[in-house]
Amino acid sequence: MPGTVVVGVDGSAAALAAVETAAREALMRNAELHIVHAFVWPAMHVPRGASPLGPPVGSVRESVEHLLAEAIARARTTAPDVETSHGVIAGETVTALEAESRSAQLLVVGHRGTSGFTQLLLGSTA
Protein backbone atom coordinates (compact mmCIF):
# COMPACT_ATOMS: atom_id res chain seq x y z
CA MET A 1 0.00 0.00 0.00
CA PRO A 2 1.76 3.18 -1.11
CA GLY A 3 1.36 6.00 1.34
CA THR A 4 0.78 3.59 4.21
CA VAL A 5 2.25 3.11 7.66
CA VAL A 6 1.90 -0.53 8.74
CA VAL A 7 1.85 -1.56 12.39
CA GLY A 8 1.91 -5.13 13.68
CA VAL A 9 -0.13 -5.92 16.78
CA ASP A 10 -0.27 -8.89 19.11
CA GLY A 11 -2.38 -7.64 22.02
CA SER A 12 0.56 -6.59 24.19
CA ALA A 13 1.07 -3.18 25.80
CA ALA A 14 4.11 -2.68 23.56
CA ALA A 15 1.96 -3.28 20.48
CA LEU A 16 -0.55 -0.66 21.61
CA ALA A 17 2.30 1.79 22.14
CA ALA A 18 3.48 0.93 18.61
CA VAL A 19 -0.04 1.70 17.33
CA GLU A 20 0.14 5.16 18.90
CA THR A 21 3.57 5.77 17.33
CA ALA A 22 2.37 4.50 13.96
CA ALA A 23 -0.76 6.68 14.10
CA ARG A 24 1.33 9.77 14.83
CA GLU A 25 3.75 8.86 12.02
CA ALA A 26 0.85 8.36 9.59
CA LEU A 27 -0.52 11.76 10.56
CA MET A 28 2.86 13.46 10.04
CA ARG A 29 3.37 11.66 6.71
CA ASN A 30 -0.19 12.28 5.51
CA ALA A 31 -0.42 8.51 5.07
CA GLU A 32 -2.96 5.80 5.82
CA LEU A 33 -2.52 3.48 8.79
CA HIS A 34 -2.84 -0.27 8.31
CA ILE A 35 -3.03 -2.37 11.50
CA VAL A 36 -2.19 -6.05 11.01
CA HIS A 37 -2.07 -9.21 13.05
CA ALA A 38 -0.36 -12.32 11.66
CA PHE A 39 -1.55 -15.73 12.76
CA VAL A 40 -0.84 -19.34 11.82
CA TRP A 41 -3.84 -21.54 12.66
CA PRO A 42 -2.43 -25.00 11.89
CA ALA A 43 0.83 -24.52 13.80
CA MET A 44 -1.07 -23.62 16.94
CA HIS A 45 -3.44 -26.63 16.77
CA VAL A 46 -6.20 -24.43 18.18
CA PRO A 47 -9.86 -25.06 17.32
CA ARG A 48 -11.59 -22.18 15.53
CA GLY A 49 -14.52 -22.21 17.95
CA ALA A 50 -14.57 -22.26 21.73
CA SER A 51 -11.87 -24.52 23.13
CA PRO A 52 -12.90 -27.35 25.47
CA LEU A 53 -9.80 -26.44 27.51
CA GLY A 54 -10.58 -22.73 27.71
CA PRO A 55 -13.45 -20.52 28.84
CA PRO A 56 -16.95 -21.63 27.79
CA VAL A 57 -17.40 -18.57 25.56
CA GLY A 58 -15.03 -17.01 23.09
CA SER A 59 -12.55 -18.28 20.57
CA VAL A 60 -9.14 -17.46 19.22
CA ARG A 61 -10.82 -15.58 16.35
CA GLU A 62 -12.79 -13.47 18.84
CA SER A 63 -9.57 -12.75 20.73
CA VAL A 64 -7.90 -11.56 17.53
CA GLU A 65 -10.93 -9.41 16.67
CA HIS A 66 -10.82 -7.93 20.18
CA LEU A 67 -7.13 -7.06 20.00
CA LEU A 68 -7.64 -5.47 16.57
CA ALA A 69 -10.62 -3.46 17.86
CA GLU A 70 -8.52 -2.25 20.78
CA ALA A 71 -5.70 -1.25 18.43
CA ILE A 72 -8.10 0.57 16.08
CA ALA A 73 -9.63 2.47 19.01
CA ARG A 74 -6.15 3.47 20.21
CA ALA A 75 -5.19 4.67 16.71
CA ARG A 76 -8.39 6.71 16.34
CA THR A 77 -7.87 8.28 19.75
CA THR A 78 -4.27 9.16 18.89
CA ALA A 79 -4.88 10.43 15.34
CA PRO A 80 -8.62 10.67 14.59
CA ASP A 81 -8.10 12.14 11.10
CA VAL A 82 -5.90 9.30 9.84
CA GLU A 83 -7.62 6.79 7.58
CA THR A 84 -7.24 3.41 9.29
CA SER A 85 -7.63 -0.12 7.96
CA HIS A 86 -6.90 -3.48 9.52
CA GLY A 87 -6.45 -7.12 8.67
CA VAL A 88 -5.46 -10.56 9.81
CA ILE A 89 -2.69 -12.09 7.74
CA ALA A 90 -2.43 -15.85 7.51
CA GLY A 91 1.20 -16.71 7.97
CA GLU A 92 4.24 -16.59 10.18
CA THR A 93 4.58 -13.19 11.84
CA VAL A 94 8.01 -12.08 10.63
CA THR A 95 7.34 -13.22 7.06
CA ALA A 96 3.93 -11.51 7.01
CA LEU A 97 5.26 -8.22 8.38
CA GLU A 98 8.21 -8.27 6.00
CA ALA A 99 5.80 -8.73 3.07
CA GLU A 100 3.61 -5.87 4.32
CA SER A 101 6.66 -3.62 4.66
CA ARG A 102 7.61 -3.94 0.98
CA SER A 103 5.03 -1.41 -0.15
CA ALA A 104 4.73 0.65 3.05
CA GLN A 105 6.40 3.94 3.89
CA LEU A 106 7.11 2.63 7.38
CA LEU A 107 6.68 -0.55 9.43
CA VAL A 108 6.20 -0.16 13.19
CA VAL A 109 6.38 -2.98 15.76
CA GLY A 110 6.58 -3.06 19.54
CA HIS A 111 9.70 -4.11 21.39
CA ARG A 112 8.42 -7.55 22.46
CA GLY A 113 5.78 -10.11 21.65
CA THR A 114 3.08 -11.30 24.03
CA SER A 115 4.03 -12.40 27.52
CA GLY A 116 3.91 -15.63 29.51
CA PHE A 117 3.43 -19.03 27.94
CA THR A 118 2.50 -17.55 24.55
CA GLN A 119 5.85 -15.76 24.50
CA LEU A 120 7.61 -19.10 24.92
CA LEU A 121 5.69 -20.50 21.94
CA LEU A 122 5.95 -17.53 19.61
CA GLY A 123 9.16 -15.79 20.64
CA SER A 124 9.84 -12.10 20.40
CA THR A 125 8.98 -10.95 16.88
CA ALA A 126 10.62 -7.54 17.11
PDB file of C-alpha atoms in Angstrom:
ATOM      1  CA  MET A   1       0.000   0.000   0.000  1.00  0.00           C
ATOM      2  CA  PRO A   2       1.760   3.175  -1.114  1.00  0.00           C
ATOM      3  CA  GLY A   3       1.360   6.004   1.343  1.00  0.00           C
ATOM      4  CA  THR A   4       0.776   3.587   4.213  1.00  0.00           C
ATOM      5  CA  VAL A   5       2.252   3.112   7.660  1.00  0.00           C
ATOM      6  CA  VAL A   6       1.902  -0.528   8.736  1.00  0.00           C
ATOM      7  CA  VAL A   7       1.849  -1.563  12.394  1.00  0.00           C
ATOM      8  CA  GLY A   8       1.911  -5.131  13.682  1.00  0.00           C
ATOM      9  CA  VAL A   9      -0.132  -5.915  16.776  1.00  0.00           C
ATOM     10  CA  ASP A  10      -0.270  -8.893  19.113  1.00  0.00           C
ATOM     11  CA  GLY A  11      -2.377  -7.640  22.020  1.00  0.00           C
ATOM     12  CA  SER A  12       0.557  -6.589  24.186  1.00  0.00           C
ATOM     13  CA  ALA A  13       1.067  -3.177  25.796  1.00  0.00           C
ATOM     14  CA  ALA A  14       4.110  -2.682  23.556  1.00  0.00           C
ATOM     15  CA  ALA A  15       1.965  -3.284  20.477  1.00  0.00           C
ATOM     16  CA  LEU A  16      -0.555  -0.665  21.610  1.00  0.00           C
ATOM     17  CA  ALA A  17       2.302   1.789  22.137  1.00  0.00           C
ATOM     18  CA  ALA A  18       3.479   0.929  18.605  1.00  0.00           C
ATOM     19  CA  VAL A  19      -0.037   1.698  17.325  1.00  0.00           C
ATOM     20  CA  GLU A  20       0.141   5.157  18.899  1.00  0.00           C
ATOM     21  CA  THR A  21       3.566   5.768  17.333  1.00  0.00           C
ATOM     22  CA  ALA A  22       2.371   4.498  13.956  1.00  0.00           C
ATOM     23  CA  ALA A  23      -0.763   6.677  14.098  1.00  0.00           C
ATOM     24  CA  ARG A  24       1.333   9.771  14.834  1.00  0.00           C
ATOM     25  CA  GLU A  25       3.746   8.859  12.021  1.00  0.00           C
ATOM     26  CA  ALA A  26       0.854   8.357   9.593  1.00  0.00           C
ATOM     27  CA  LEU A  27      -0.522  11.765  10.559  1.00  0.00           C
ATOM     28  CA  MET A  28       2.862  13.463  10.036  1.00  0.00           C
ATOM     29  CA  ARG A  29       3.374  11.661   6.710  1.00  0.00           C
ATOM     30  CA  ASN A  30      -0.192  12.281   5.505  1.00  0.00           C
ATOM     31  CA  ALA A  31      -0.424   8.510   5.074  1.00  0.00           C
ATOM     32  CA  GLU A  32      -2.961   5.800   5.819  1.00  0.00           C
ATOM     33  CA  LEU A  33      -2.525   3.480   8.794  1.00  0.00           C
ATOM     34  CA  HIS A  34      -2.839  -0.273   8.309  1.00  0.00           C
ATOM     35  CA  ILE A  35      -3.030  -2.370  11.502  1.00  0.00           C
ATOM     36  CA  VAL A  36      -2.186  -6.047  11.009  1.00  0.00           C
ATOM     37  CA  HIS A  37      -2.068  -9.210  13.050  1.00  0.00           C
ATOM     38  CA  ALA A  38      -0.360 -12.318  11.664  1.00  0.00           C
ATOM     39  CA  PHE A  39      -1.551 -15.725  12.758  1.00  0.00           C
ATOM     40  CA  VAL A  40      -0.837 -19.341  11.824  1.00  0.00           C
ATOM     41  CA  TRP A  41      -3.839 -21.541  12.657  1.00  0.00           C
ATOM     42  CA  PRO A  42      -2.429 -25.004  11.886  1.00  0.00           C
ATOM     43  CA  ALA A  43       0.833 -24.525  13.796  1.00  0.00           C
ATOM     44  CA  MET A  44      -1.073 -23.622  16.939  1.00  0.00           C
ATOM     45  CA  HIS A  45      -3.441 -26.629  16.774  1.00  0.00           C
ATOM     46  CA  VAL A  46      -6.201 -24.426  18.176  1.00  0.00           C
ATOM     47  CA  PRO A  47      -9.861 -25.058  17.322  1.00  0.00           C
ATOM     48  CA  ARG A  48     -11.586 -22.183  15.531  1.00  0.00           C
ATOM     49  CA  GLY A  49     -14.522 -22.208  17.953  1.00  0.00           C
ATOM     50  CA  ALA A  50     -14.574 -22.263  21.734  1.00  0.00           C
ATOM     51  CA  SER A  51     -11.866 -24.525  23.126  1.00  0.00           C
ATOM     52  CA  PRO A  52     -12.898 -27.349  25.471  1.00  0.00           C
ATOM     53  CA  LEU A  53      -9.805 -26.440  27.515  1.00  0.00           C
ATOM     54  CA  GLY A  54     -10.578 -22.731  27.708  1.00  0.00           C
ATOM     55  CA  PRO A  55     -13.448 -20.524  28.844  1.00  0.00           C
ATOM     56  CA  PRO A  56     -16.946 -21.627  27.787  1.00  0.00           C
ATOM     57  CA  VAL A  57     -17.401 -18.568  25.563  1.00  0.00           C
ATOM     58  CA  GLY A  58     -15.026 -17.007  23.089  1.00  0.00           C
ATOM     59  CA  SER A  59     -12.549 -18.282  20.574  1.00  0.00           C
ATOM     60  CA  VAL A  60      -9.140 -17.457  19.217  1.00  0.00           C
ATOM     61  CA  ARG A  61     -10.817 -15.578  16.348  1.00  0.00           C
ATOM     62  CA  GLU A  62     -12.793 -13.469  18.841  1.00  0.00           C
ATOM     63  CA  SER A  63      -9.568 -12.752  20.733  1.00  0.00           C
ATOM     64  CA  VAL A  64      -7.903 -11.557  17.530  1.00  0.00           C
ATOM     65  CA  GLU A  65     -10.931  -9.414  16.671  1.00  0.00           C
ATOM     66  CA  HIS A  66     -10.823  -7.930  20.176  1.00  0.00           C
ATOM     67  CA  LEU A  67      -7.131  -7.064  19.998  1.00  0.00           C
ATOM     68  CA  LEU A  68      -7.641  -5.466  16.566  1.00  0.00           C
ATOM     69  CA  ALA A  69     -10.617  -3.463  17.857  1.00  0.00           C
ATOM     70  CA  GLU A  70      -8.525  -2.249  20.783  1.00  0.00           C
ATOM     71  CA  ALA A  71      -5.696  -1.250  18.430  1.00  0.00           C
ATOM     72  CA  ILE A  72      -8.097   0.573  16.078  1.00  0.00           C
ATOM     73  CA  ALA A  73      -9.630   2.466  19.012  1.00  0.00           C
ATOM     74  CA  ARG A  74      -6.153   3.471  20.210  1.00  0.00           C
ATOM     75  CA  ALA A  75      -5.194   4.668  16.713  1.00  0.00           C
ATOM     76  CA  ARG A  76      -8.390   6.707  16.336  1.00  0.00           C
ATOM     77  CA  THR A  77      -7.865   8.284  19.750  1.00  0.00           C
ATOM     78  CA  THR A  78      -4.267   9.165  18.891  1.00  0.00           C
ATOM     79  CA  ALA A  79      -4.883  10.434  15.343  1.00  0.00           C
ATOM     80  CA  PRO A  80      -8.616  10.675  14.588  1.00  0.00           C
ATOM     81  CA  ASP A  81      -8.101  12.137  11.102  1.00  0.00           C
ATOM     82  CA  VAL A  82      -5.899   9.301   9.839  1.00  0.00           C
ATOM     83  CA  GLU A  83      -7.617   6.786   7.580  1.00  0.00           C
ATOM     84  CA  THR A  84      -7.236   3.413   9.286  1.00  0.00           C
ATOM     85  CA  SER A  85      -7.630  -0.117   7.956  1.00  0.00           C
ATOM     86  CA  HIS A  86      -6.897  -3.482   9.520  1.00  0.00           C
ATOM     87  CA  GLY A  87      -6.452  -7.119   8.665  1.00  0.00           C
ATOM     88  CA  VAL A  88      -5.456 -10.563   9.810  1.00  0.00           C
ATOM     89  CA  ILE A  89      -2.691 -12.088   7.735  1.00  0.00           C
ATOM     90  CA  ALA A  90      -2.427 -15.849   7.510  1.00  0.00           C
ATOM     91  CA  GLY A  91       1.205 -16.714   7.967  1.00  0.00           C
ATOM     92  CA  GLU A  92       4.241 -16.588  10.179  1.00  0.00           C
ATOM     93  CA  THR A  93       4.582 -13.192  11.844  1.00  0.00           C
ATOM     94  CA  VAL A  94       8.014 -12.082  10.634  1.00  0.00           C
ATOM     95  CA  THR A  95       7.343 -13.220   7.065  1.00  0.00           C
ATOM     96  CA  ALA A  96       3.932 -11.515   7.006  1.00  0.00           C
ATOM     97  CA  LEU A  97       5.258  -8.220   8.376  1.00  0.00           C
ATOM     98  CA  GLU A  98       8.206  -8.270   5.995  1.00  0.00           C
ATOM     99  CA  ALA A  99       5.804  -8.732   3.075  1.00  0.00           C
ATOM    100  CA  GLU A 100       3.605  -5.868   4.320  1.00  0.00           C
ATOM    101  CA  SER A 101       6.660  -3.620   4.657  1.00  0.00           C
ATOM    102  CA  ARG A 102       7.613  -3.937   0.985  1.00  0.00           C
ATOM    103  CA  SER A 103       5.027  -1.405  -0.145  1.00  0.00           C
ATOM    104  CA  ALA A 104       4.734   0.651   3.046  1.00  0.00           C
ATOM    105  CA  GLN A 105       6.399   3.938   3.890  1.00  0.00           C
ATOM    106  CA  LEU A 106       7.115   2.629   7.379  1.00  0.00           C
ATOM    107  CA  LEU A 107       6.680  -0.549   9.430  1.00  0.00           C
ATOM    108  CA  VAL A 108       6.201  -0.164  13.191  1.00  0.00           C
ATOM    109  CA  VAL A 109       6.380  -2.976  15.756  1.00  0.00           C
ATOM    110  CA  GLY A 110       6.584  -3.063  19.539  1.00  0.00           C
ATOM    111  CA  HIS A 111       9.705  -4.111  21.386  1.00  0.00           C
ATOM    112  CA  ARG A 112       8.419  -7.550  22.462  1.00  0.00           C
ATOM    113  CA  GLY A 113       5.777 -10.110  21.654  1.00  0.00           C
ATOM    114  CA  THR A 114       3.079 -11.302  24.032  1.00  0.00           C
ATOM    115  CA  SER A 115       4.031 -12.399  27.524  1.00  0.00           C
ATOM    116  CA  GLY A 116       3.910 -15.627  29.509  1.00  0.00           C
ATOM    117  CA  PHE A 117       3.425 -19.031  27.937  1.00  0.00           C
ATOM    118  CA  THR A 118       2.499 -17.547  24.554  1.00  0.00           C
ATOM    119  CA  GLN A 119       5.853 -15.758  24.504  1.00  0.00           C
ATOM    120  CA  LEU A 120       7.609 -19.101  24.917  1.00  0.00           C
ATOM    121  CA  LEU A 121       5.691 -20.500  21.938  1.00  0.00           C
ATOM    122  CA  LEU A 122       5.948 -17.527  19.611  1.00  0.00           C
ATOM    123  CA  GLY A 123       9.158 -15.794  20.637  1.00  0.00           C
ATOM    124  CA  SER A 124       9.839 -12.102  20.398  1.00  0.00           C
ATOM    125  CA  THR A 125       8.984 -10.953  16.883  1.00  0.00           C
ATOM    126  CA  ALA A 126      10.619  -7.541  17.107  1.00  0.00           C
TER     127      ALA A 126
END
